[in-house]
Amino acid sequence: MVNISESATGKIQEMLAAEETPNLFLRIGVQEGGCSGFSYGMGFDDEMHEGDKEMDIRGVKVVVDGDSMKYLNGLEIDWKESAMGGGFTINNPNASATCGCGSSFRTATEAGNPAAEPC
């Protein structure tokens, strides 16, 4: 299960409303790479794929591919405003280590494929 805060849900709904493509949903995933081994991916999509898991979170359709779900179970996404603007933050209880920029992680059992350069 993925959790999205009220503030993040509001921002996602605002961004979806600004798009002109019908039937868009939020796709969240994980791929190998980044300075810690795995990198998060988050964006809008309008095509389902075999193995996708679909969730309705606060009225937002969220899709996670089956391979990524094991890394994202319990994931928390929030939206934080700051003096420099705003941005999404991710808290992943499965991560045993993260990079300084917060977009890369590894788990206790899997290291992924870390990039040679830091983030």
mmCIF file of C-alpha atoms in Angstrom:
data_model
loop_
_atom_site.group_PDB
_atom_site.id
_atom_site.type_symbol
_atom_site.label_atom_id
_atom_site.label_comp_id
_atom_site.label_asym_id
_atom_site.label_seq_id
_atom_site.Cartn_x
_atom_site.Cartn_y
_atom_site.Cartn_z
ATOM 1 C CA MET A 1 0.000 0.000 0.000
ATOM 2 C CA VAL A 2 1.184 3.499 -0.893
ATOM 3 C CA ASN A 3 0.149 6.514 1.193
ATOM 4 C CA ILE A 4 -0.202 10.039 -0.200
ATOM 5 C CA SER A 5 -0.763 13.001 2.129
ATOM 6 C CA GLU A 6 -3.623 15.450 1.661
ATOM 7 C CA SER A 7 -1.229 18.190 0.521
ATOM 8 C CA ALA A 8 0.440 15.871 -2.029
ATOM 9 C CA THR A 9 -2.944 14.644 -3.263
ATOM 10 C CA GLY A 10 -4.071 18.234 -3.782
ATOM 11 C CA LYS A 11 -0.930 19.050 -5.757
ATOM 12 C CA ILE A 12 -1.250 15.890 -7.883
ATOM 13 C CA GLN A 13 -4.912 16.664 -8.635
ATOM 14 C CA GLU A 14 -3.947 20.236 -9.569
ATOM 15 C CA MET A 15 -1.240 18.965 -11.925
ATOM 16 C CA LEU A 16 -3.566 16.369 -13.475
ATOM 17 C CA ALA A 17 -6.207 19.065 -14.100
ATOM 18 C CA ALA A 18 -3.614 21.168 -15.951
ATOM 19 C CA GLU A 19 -2.900 18.329 -18.399
ATOM 20 C CA GLU A 20 -4.983 18.025 -21.555
ATOM 21 C CA THR A 21 -4.722 14.244 -21.909
ATOM 22 C CA PRO A 22 -7.813 12.316 -20.782
ATOM 23 C CA ASN A 23 -7.604 9.320 -18.423
ATOM 24 C CA LEU A 24 -4.220 10.234 -16.935
ATOM 25 C CA PHE A 25 -3.135 8.609 -13.695
ATOM 26 C CA LEU A 26 -0.102 8.777 -11.430
ATOM 27 C CA ARG A 27 2.460 6.044 -12.107
ATOM 28 C CA ILE A 28 5.027 5.318 -9.403
ATOM 29 C CA GLY A 29 7.911 2.929 -9.918
ATOM 30 C CA VAL A 30 11.470 1.935 -9.127
ATOM 31 C CA GLN A 31 14.354 1.338 -11.484
ATOM 32 C CA GLU A 32 17.965 0.361 -10.953
ATOM 33 C CA GLY A 33 20.369 3.270 -10.813
ATOM 34 C CA GLY A 34 20.955 6.388 -8.764
ATOM 35 C CA CYS A 35 23.729 6.814 -6.259
ATOM 36 C CA SER A 36 22.284 4.303 -3.765
ATOM 37 C CA GLY A 37 21.196 1.590 -6.217
ATOM 38 C CA PHE A 38 17.500 2.212 -6.952
ATOM 39 C CA SER A 39 15.775 5.383 -8.161
ATOM 40 C CA TYR A 40 12.157 6.432 -7.802
ATOM 41 C CA GLY A 41 10.080 7.270 -10.833
ATOM 42 C CA MET A 42 6.878 9.276 -10.590
ATOM 43 C CA GLY A 43 4.905 10.749 -13.465
ATOM 44 C CA PHE A 44 1.650 10.749 -15.345
ATOM 45 C CA ASP A 45 0.660 7.948 -17.705
ATOM 46 C CA ASP A 46 -2.454 6.861 -19.591
ATOM 47 C CA GLU A 47 -1.533 3.249 -20.446
ATOM 48 C CA MET A 48 -1.867 0.240 -18.179
ATOM 49 C CA HIS A 49 0.608 -2.637 -18.557
ATOM 50 C CA GLU A 50 0.473 -6.310 -17.634
ATOM 51 C CA GLY A 51 1.321 -6.761 -13.962
ATOM 52 C CA ASP A 52 0.309 -3.219 -12.955
ATOM 53 C CA LYS A 53 -1.333 -2.763 -9.560
ATOM 54 C CA GLU A 54 -4.038 -0.084 -9.479
ATOM 55 C CA MET A 55 -5.022 1.827 -6.330
ATOM 56 C CA ASP A 56 -7.389 4.678 -5.575
ATOM 57 C CA ILE A 57 -5.774 6.982 -3.040
ATOM 58 C CA ARG A 58 -7.858 9.978 -1.943
ATOM 59 C CA GLY A 59 -9.567 9.998 -5.345
ATOM 60 C CA VAL A 60 -6.302 9.794 -7.337
ATOM 61 C CA LYS A 61 -5.735 6.737 -9.529
ATOM 62 C CA VAL A 62 -2.246 5.432 -8.718
ATOM 63 C CA VAL A 63 -0.561 2.618 -10.652
ATOM 64 C CA VAL A 64 2.568 0.703 -9.626
ATOM 65 C CA ASP A 65 4.178 -1.991 -11.749
ATOM 66 C CA GLY A 66 4.321 -5.407 -10.108
ATOM 67 C CA ASP A 67 8.127 -5.476 -9.886
ATOM 68 C CA SER A 68 8.273 -2.136 -8.057
ATOM 69 C CA MET A 69 5.574 -2.904 -5.508
ATOM 70 C CA LYS A 70 7.902 -4.904 -3.247
ATOM 71 C CA TYR A 71 10.095 -1.811 -2.845
ATOM 72 C CA LEU A 72 7.205 0.625 -2.382
ATOM 73 C CA ASN A 73 4.928 -1.111 0.117
ATOM 74 C CA GLY A 74 4.318 1.445 2.882
ATOM 75 C CA LEU A 75 5.745 4.334 0.830
ATOM 76 C CA GLU A 76 4.614 7.797 1.964
ATOM 77 C CA ILE A 77 4.513 10.727 -0.457
ATOM 78 C CA ASP A 78 4.085 14.272 0.847
ATOM 79 C CA TRP A 79 4.190 17.790 -0.614
ATOM 80 C CA LYS A 80 6.228 20.409 1.243
ATOM 81 C CA GLU A 81 6.221 24.147 0.574
ATOM 82 C CA SER A 82 9.422 26.089 1.214
ATOM 83 C CA ALA A 83 10.861 29.525 0.553
ATOM 84 C CA MET A 84 12.346 28.166 -2.699
ATOM 85 C CA GLY A 85 9.035 26.677 -3.901
ATOM 86 C CA GLY A 86 7.644 23.259 -3.178
ATOM 87 C CA GLY A 87 8.363 19.644 -3.872
ATOM 88 C CA PHE A 88 7.362 16.079 -3.237
ATOM 89 C CA THR A 89 9.082 14.172 -0.445
ATOM 90 C CA ILE A 90 9.254 10.402 -0.178
ATOM 91 C CA ASN A 91 9.532 8.320 2.975
ATOM 92 C CA ASN A 92 10.177 4.659 2.216
ATOM 93 C CA PRO A 93 10.187 2.254 5.190
ATOM 94 C CA ASN A 94 11.834 -0.384 2.953
ATOM 95 C CA ALA A 95 14.952 1.729 2.393
ATOM 96 C CA SER A 96 17.956 0.804 4.510
ATOM 97 C CA ALA A 97 20.039 3.622 2.990
ATOM 98 C CA THR A 98 19.260 6.709 0.916
ATOM 99 C CA CYS A 99 21.328 9.285 -0.893
ATOM 100 C CA GLY A 100 21.644 12.926 0.102
ATOM 101 C CA CYS A 101 19.218 14.121 -2.564
ATOM 102 C CA GLY A 102 16.534 11.646 -1.425
ATOM 103 C CA SER A 103 15.780 10.233 -4.870
ATOM 104 C CA SER A 104 17.799 7.039 -4.555
ATOM 105 C CA PHE A 105 17.774 4.173 -2.052
ATOM 106 C CA ARG A 106 18.688 0.557 -1.382
ATOM 107 C CA THR A 107 17.045 -2.045 0.807
ATOM 108 C CA ALA A 108 18.530 -4.367 3.397
ATOM 109 C CA THR A 109 18.387 -7.276 0.936
ATOM 110 C CA GLU A 110 18.902 -5.616 -2.481
ATOM 111 C CA ALA A 111 21.449 -2.999 -3.555
ATOM 112 C CA GLY A 112 20.274 -2.411 -7.132
ATOM 113 C CA ASN A 113 22.848 -0.972 -9.496
ATOM 114 C CA PRO A 114 24.424 2.214 -8.067
ATOM 115 C CA ALA A 115 25.599 4.872 -10.519
ATOM 116 C CA ALA A 116 29.278 5.810 -10.502
ATOM 117 C CA GLU A 117 28.524 9.514 -9.936
ATOM 118 C CA PRO A 118 26.905 10.912 -6.779
ATOM 119 C CA CYS A 119 23.478 12.515 -7.116
#
